[in-house]
mmCIF file of C-alpha atoms in Angstrom:
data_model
loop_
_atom_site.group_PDB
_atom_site.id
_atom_site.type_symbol
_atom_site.label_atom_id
_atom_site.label_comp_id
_atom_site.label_asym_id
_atom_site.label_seq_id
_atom_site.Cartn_x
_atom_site.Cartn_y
_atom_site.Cartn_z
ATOM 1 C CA UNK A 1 7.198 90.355 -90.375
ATOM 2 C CA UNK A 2 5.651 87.070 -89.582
ATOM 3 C CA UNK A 3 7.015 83.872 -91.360
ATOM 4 C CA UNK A 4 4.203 82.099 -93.566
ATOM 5 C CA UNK A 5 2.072 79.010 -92.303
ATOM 6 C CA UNK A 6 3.983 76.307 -94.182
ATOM 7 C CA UNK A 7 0.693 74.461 -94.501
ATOM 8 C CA UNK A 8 -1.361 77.075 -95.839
ATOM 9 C CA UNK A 9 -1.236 78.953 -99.465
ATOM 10 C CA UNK A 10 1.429 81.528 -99.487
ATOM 11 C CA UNK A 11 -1.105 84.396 -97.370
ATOM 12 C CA UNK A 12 0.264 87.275 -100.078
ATOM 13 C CA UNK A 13 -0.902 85.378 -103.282
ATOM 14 C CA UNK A 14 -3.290 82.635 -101.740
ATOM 15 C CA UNK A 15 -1.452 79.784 -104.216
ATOM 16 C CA UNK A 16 0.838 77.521 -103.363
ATOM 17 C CA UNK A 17 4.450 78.225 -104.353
ATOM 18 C CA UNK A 18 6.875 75.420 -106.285
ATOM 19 C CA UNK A 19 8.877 74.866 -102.551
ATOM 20 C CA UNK A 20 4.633 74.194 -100.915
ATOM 21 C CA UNK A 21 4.104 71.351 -103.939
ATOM 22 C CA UNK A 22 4.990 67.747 -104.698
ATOM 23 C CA UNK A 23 4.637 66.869 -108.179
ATOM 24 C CA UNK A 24 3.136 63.417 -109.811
ATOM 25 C CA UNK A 25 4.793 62.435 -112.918
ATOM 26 C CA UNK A 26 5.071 59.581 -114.849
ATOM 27 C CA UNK A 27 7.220 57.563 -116.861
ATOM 28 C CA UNK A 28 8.088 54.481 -119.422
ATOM 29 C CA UNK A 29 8.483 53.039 -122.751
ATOM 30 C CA UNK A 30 8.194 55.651 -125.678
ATOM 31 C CA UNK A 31 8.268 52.901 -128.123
ATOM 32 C CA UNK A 32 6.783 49.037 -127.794
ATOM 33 C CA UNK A 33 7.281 45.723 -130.132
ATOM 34 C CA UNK A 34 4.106 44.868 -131.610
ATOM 35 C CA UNK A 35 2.733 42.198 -129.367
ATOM 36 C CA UNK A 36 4.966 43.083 -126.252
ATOM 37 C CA UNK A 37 4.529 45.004 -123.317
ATOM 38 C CA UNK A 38 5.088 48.584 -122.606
ATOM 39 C CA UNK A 39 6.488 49.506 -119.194
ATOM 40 C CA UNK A 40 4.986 52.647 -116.897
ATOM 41 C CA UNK A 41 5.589 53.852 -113.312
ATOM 42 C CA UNK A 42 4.317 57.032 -111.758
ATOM 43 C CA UNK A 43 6.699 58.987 -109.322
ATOM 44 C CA UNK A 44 6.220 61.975 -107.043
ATOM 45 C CA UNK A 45 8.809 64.592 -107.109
ATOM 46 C CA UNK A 46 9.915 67.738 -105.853
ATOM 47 C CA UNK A 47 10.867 71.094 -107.618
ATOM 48 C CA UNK A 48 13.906 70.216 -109.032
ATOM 49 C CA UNK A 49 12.905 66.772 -110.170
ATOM 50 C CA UNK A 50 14.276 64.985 -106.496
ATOM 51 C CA UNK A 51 12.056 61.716 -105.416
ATOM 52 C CA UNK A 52 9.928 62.080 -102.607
ATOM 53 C CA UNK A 53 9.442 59.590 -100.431
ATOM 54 C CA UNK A 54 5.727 59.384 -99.079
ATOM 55 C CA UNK A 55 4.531 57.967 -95.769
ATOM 56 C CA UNK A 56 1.225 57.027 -96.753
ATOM 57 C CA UNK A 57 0.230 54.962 -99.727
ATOM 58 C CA UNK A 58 -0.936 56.876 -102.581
ATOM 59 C CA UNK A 59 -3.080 56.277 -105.105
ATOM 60 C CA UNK A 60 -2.661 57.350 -108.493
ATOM 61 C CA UNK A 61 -5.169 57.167 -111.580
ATOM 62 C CA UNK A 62 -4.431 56.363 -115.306
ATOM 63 C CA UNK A 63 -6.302 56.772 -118.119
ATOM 64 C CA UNK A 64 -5.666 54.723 -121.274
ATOM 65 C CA UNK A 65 -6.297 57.321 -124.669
ATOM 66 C CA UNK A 66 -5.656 56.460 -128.362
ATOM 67 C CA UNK A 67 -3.939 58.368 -130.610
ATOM 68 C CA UNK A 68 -3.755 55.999 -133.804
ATOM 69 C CA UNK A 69 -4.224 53.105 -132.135
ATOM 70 C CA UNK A 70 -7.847 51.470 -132.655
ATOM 71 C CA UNK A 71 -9.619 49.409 -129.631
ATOM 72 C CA UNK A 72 -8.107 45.772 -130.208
ATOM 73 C CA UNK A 73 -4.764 47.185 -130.524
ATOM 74 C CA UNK A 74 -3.531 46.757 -126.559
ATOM 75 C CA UNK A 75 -5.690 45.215 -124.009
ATOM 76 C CA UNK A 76 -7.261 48.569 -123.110
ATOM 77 C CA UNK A 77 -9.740 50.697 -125.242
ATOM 78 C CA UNK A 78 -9.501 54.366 -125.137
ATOM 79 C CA UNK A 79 -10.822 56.055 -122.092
ATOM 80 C CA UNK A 80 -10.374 52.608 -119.472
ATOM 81 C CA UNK A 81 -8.752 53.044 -116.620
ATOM 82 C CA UNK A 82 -5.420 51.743 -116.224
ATOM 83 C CA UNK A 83 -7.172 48.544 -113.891
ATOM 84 C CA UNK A 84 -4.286 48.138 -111.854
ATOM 85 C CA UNK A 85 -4.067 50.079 -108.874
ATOM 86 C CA UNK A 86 -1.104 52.199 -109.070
ATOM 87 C CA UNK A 87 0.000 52.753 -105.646
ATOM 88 C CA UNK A 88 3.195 54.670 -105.142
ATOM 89 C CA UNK A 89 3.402 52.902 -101.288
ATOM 90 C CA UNK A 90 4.698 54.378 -97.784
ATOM 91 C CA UNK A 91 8.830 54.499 -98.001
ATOM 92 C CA UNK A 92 8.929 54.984 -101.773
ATOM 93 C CA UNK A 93 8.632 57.401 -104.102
ATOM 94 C CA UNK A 94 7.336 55.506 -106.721
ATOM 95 C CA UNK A 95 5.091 53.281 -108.037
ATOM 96 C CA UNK A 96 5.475 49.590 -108.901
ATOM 97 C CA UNK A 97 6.372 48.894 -112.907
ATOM 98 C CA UNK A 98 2.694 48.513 -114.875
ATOM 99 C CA UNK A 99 2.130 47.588 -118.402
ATOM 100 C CA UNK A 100 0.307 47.797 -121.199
ATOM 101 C CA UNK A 101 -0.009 44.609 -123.358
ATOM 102 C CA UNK A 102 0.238 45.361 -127.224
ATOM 103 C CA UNK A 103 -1.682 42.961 -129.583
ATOM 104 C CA UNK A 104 0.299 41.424 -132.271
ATOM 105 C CA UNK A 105 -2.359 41.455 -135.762
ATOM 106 C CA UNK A 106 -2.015 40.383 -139.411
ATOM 107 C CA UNK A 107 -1.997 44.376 -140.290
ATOM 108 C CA UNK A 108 1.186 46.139 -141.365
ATOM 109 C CA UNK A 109 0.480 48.999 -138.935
ATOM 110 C CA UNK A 110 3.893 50.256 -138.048
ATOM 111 C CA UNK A 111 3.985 53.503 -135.996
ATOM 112 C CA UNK A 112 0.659 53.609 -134.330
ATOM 113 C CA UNK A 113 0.267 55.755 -130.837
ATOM 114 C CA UNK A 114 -1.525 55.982 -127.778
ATOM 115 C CA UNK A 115 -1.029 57.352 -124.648
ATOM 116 C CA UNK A 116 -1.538 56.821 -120.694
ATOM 117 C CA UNK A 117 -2.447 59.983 -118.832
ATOM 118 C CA UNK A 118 -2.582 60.502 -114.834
ATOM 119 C CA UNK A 119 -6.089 61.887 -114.168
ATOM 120 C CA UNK A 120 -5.731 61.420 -110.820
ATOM 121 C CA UNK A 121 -4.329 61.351 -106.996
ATOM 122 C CA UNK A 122 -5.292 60.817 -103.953
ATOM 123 C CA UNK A 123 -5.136 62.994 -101.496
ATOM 124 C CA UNK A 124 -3.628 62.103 -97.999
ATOM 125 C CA UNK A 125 -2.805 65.556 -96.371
ATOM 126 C CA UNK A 126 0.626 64.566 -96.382
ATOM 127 C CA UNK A 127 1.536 66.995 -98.708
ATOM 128 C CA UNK A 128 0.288 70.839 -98.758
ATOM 129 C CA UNK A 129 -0.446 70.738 -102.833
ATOM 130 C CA UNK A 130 0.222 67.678 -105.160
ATOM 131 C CA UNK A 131 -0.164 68.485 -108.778
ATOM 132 C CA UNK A 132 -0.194 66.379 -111.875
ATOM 133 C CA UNK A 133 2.921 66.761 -114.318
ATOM 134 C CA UNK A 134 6.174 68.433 -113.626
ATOM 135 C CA UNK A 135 6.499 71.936 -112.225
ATOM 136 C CA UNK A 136 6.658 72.831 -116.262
ATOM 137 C CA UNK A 137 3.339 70.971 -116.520
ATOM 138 C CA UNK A 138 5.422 68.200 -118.718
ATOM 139 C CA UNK A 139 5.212 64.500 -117.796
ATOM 140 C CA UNK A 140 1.286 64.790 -117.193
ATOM 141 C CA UNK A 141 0.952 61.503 -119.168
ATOM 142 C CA UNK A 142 3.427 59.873 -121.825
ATOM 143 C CA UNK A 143 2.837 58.518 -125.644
ATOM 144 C CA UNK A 144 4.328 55.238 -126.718
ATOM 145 C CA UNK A 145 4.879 54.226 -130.392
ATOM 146 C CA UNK A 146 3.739 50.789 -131.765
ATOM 147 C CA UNK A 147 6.261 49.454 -134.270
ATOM 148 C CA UNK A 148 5.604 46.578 -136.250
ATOM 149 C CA UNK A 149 8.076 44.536 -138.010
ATOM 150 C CA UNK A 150 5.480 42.910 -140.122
ATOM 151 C CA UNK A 151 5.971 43.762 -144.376
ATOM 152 C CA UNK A 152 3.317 45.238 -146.560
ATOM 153 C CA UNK A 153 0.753 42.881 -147.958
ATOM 154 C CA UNK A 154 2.050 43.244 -151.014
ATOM 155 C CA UNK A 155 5.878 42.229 -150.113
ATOM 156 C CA UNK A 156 7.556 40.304 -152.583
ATOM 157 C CA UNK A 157 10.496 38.273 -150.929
ATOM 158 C CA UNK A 158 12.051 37.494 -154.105
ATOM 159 C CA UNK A 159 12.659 41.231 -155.037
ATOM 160 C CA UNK A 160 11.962 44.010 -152.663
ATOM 161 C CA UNK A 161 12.260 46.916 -155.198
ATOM 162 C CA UNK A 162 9.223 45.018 -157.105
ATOM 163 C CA UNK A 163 6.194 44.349 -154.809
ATOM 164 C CA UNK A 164 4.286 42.689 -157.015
ATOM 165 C CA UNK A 165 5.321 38.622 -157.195
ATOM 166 C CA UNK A 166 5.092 37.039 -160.257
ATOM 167 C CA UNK A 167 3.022 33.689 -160.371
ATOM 168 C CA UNK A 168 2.819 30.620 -163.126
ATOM 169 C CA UNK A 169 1.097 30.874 -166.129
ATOM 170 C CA UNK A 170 -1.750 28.447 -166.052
ATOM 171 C CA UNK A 171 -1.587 28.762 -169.855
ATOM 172 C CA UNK A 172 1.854 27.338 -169.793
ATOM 173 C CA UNK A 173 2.536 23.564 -168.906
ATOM 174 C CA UNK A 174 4.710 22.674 -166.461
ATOM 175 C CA UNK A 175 5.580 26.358 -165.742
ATOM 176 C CA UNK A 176 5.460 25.722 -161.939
ATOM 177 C CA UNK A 177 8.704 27.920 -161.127
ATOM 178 C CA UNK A 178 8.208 31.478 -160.418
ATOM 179 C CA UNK A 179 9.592 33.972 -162.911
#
């Protein structure tokens, strides 16, 4: 019984096994302060979730996708690219940190989503099969929460069980406290 071509598809099956594949996953904030930055890297791994170091630079692509979020809430609307290059470089195993700027509004829009999502990587024959997401097919891309400490609009400081403030009567003289 011959041994199998490590760099060719398992010849019984013709796929590549989990021990024949590095996997590209990535990682970073689940949750982000209204108006702050959310932080991201991509990392190649093996089977059993090991880095991998690479000796070429790879490139890796990231697409930007609402959930909840509308257009001016980061600096990216849904569908950009992530314009960064994300290069996981030779010696590592992973890429520099990238972000995602949130957009800090006048809108009480706590717990909005979106999510970044590898599309793509490069291939540099250094490994026999790279595939996106963990060998469970998890990791693929990641969703991070908005949360926004603003109040409602209608907020009333003065009593928080009652969110309607109550204002001088301009039928009343001198009534300039509120009630």
């Amino acid at each position: 019984n011959n041994p199998l071509d490590p760099n060719k598809p398992d010849s019984e099956t013709g796929t590549y096994g989990e021990e024949d594949t590095v996997f590209v996953v990535i990682t970073g904030s689940i949750t982000v302060n209204e108006g702050d930055k959310a932080n991201y890297t991509v990392q190649i791994i093996d089977k059993n979730g090991n880095p991998v170091v690479v000796t070429k630079d790879t490139k890796v692509t990231v697409v930007y996708k609402n959930i909840s979020t509308s257009n001016d809430d980061t600096e990216y609307k849904d569908g950009d690219y992530i314009k960064k290059d994300i290069i996981i470089k030779a010696g590592t195993s992973k890429s520099e940190i990238f972000d995602v700027e949130t957009k800090d509004d006048y809108l009480a829009d706590n717990g909005e989503k979106f999510k970044l999502e590898i599309t793509q990587v490069e291939t540099t024959n250094e490994f026999e099969n790279i595939v996106i997401g963990d060998k469970n097919g998890n990791q693929k891309d990641i969703t991070t929460t908005i949360l926004d400490d603003s109040k409602p609009t209608n907020y009333n400081p003065e009593n928080p069980n009652n969110p309607t403030p109550s204002y001088p009567d301009p039928n009343k003289p001198n009534d300039g406290k509120i009630e």
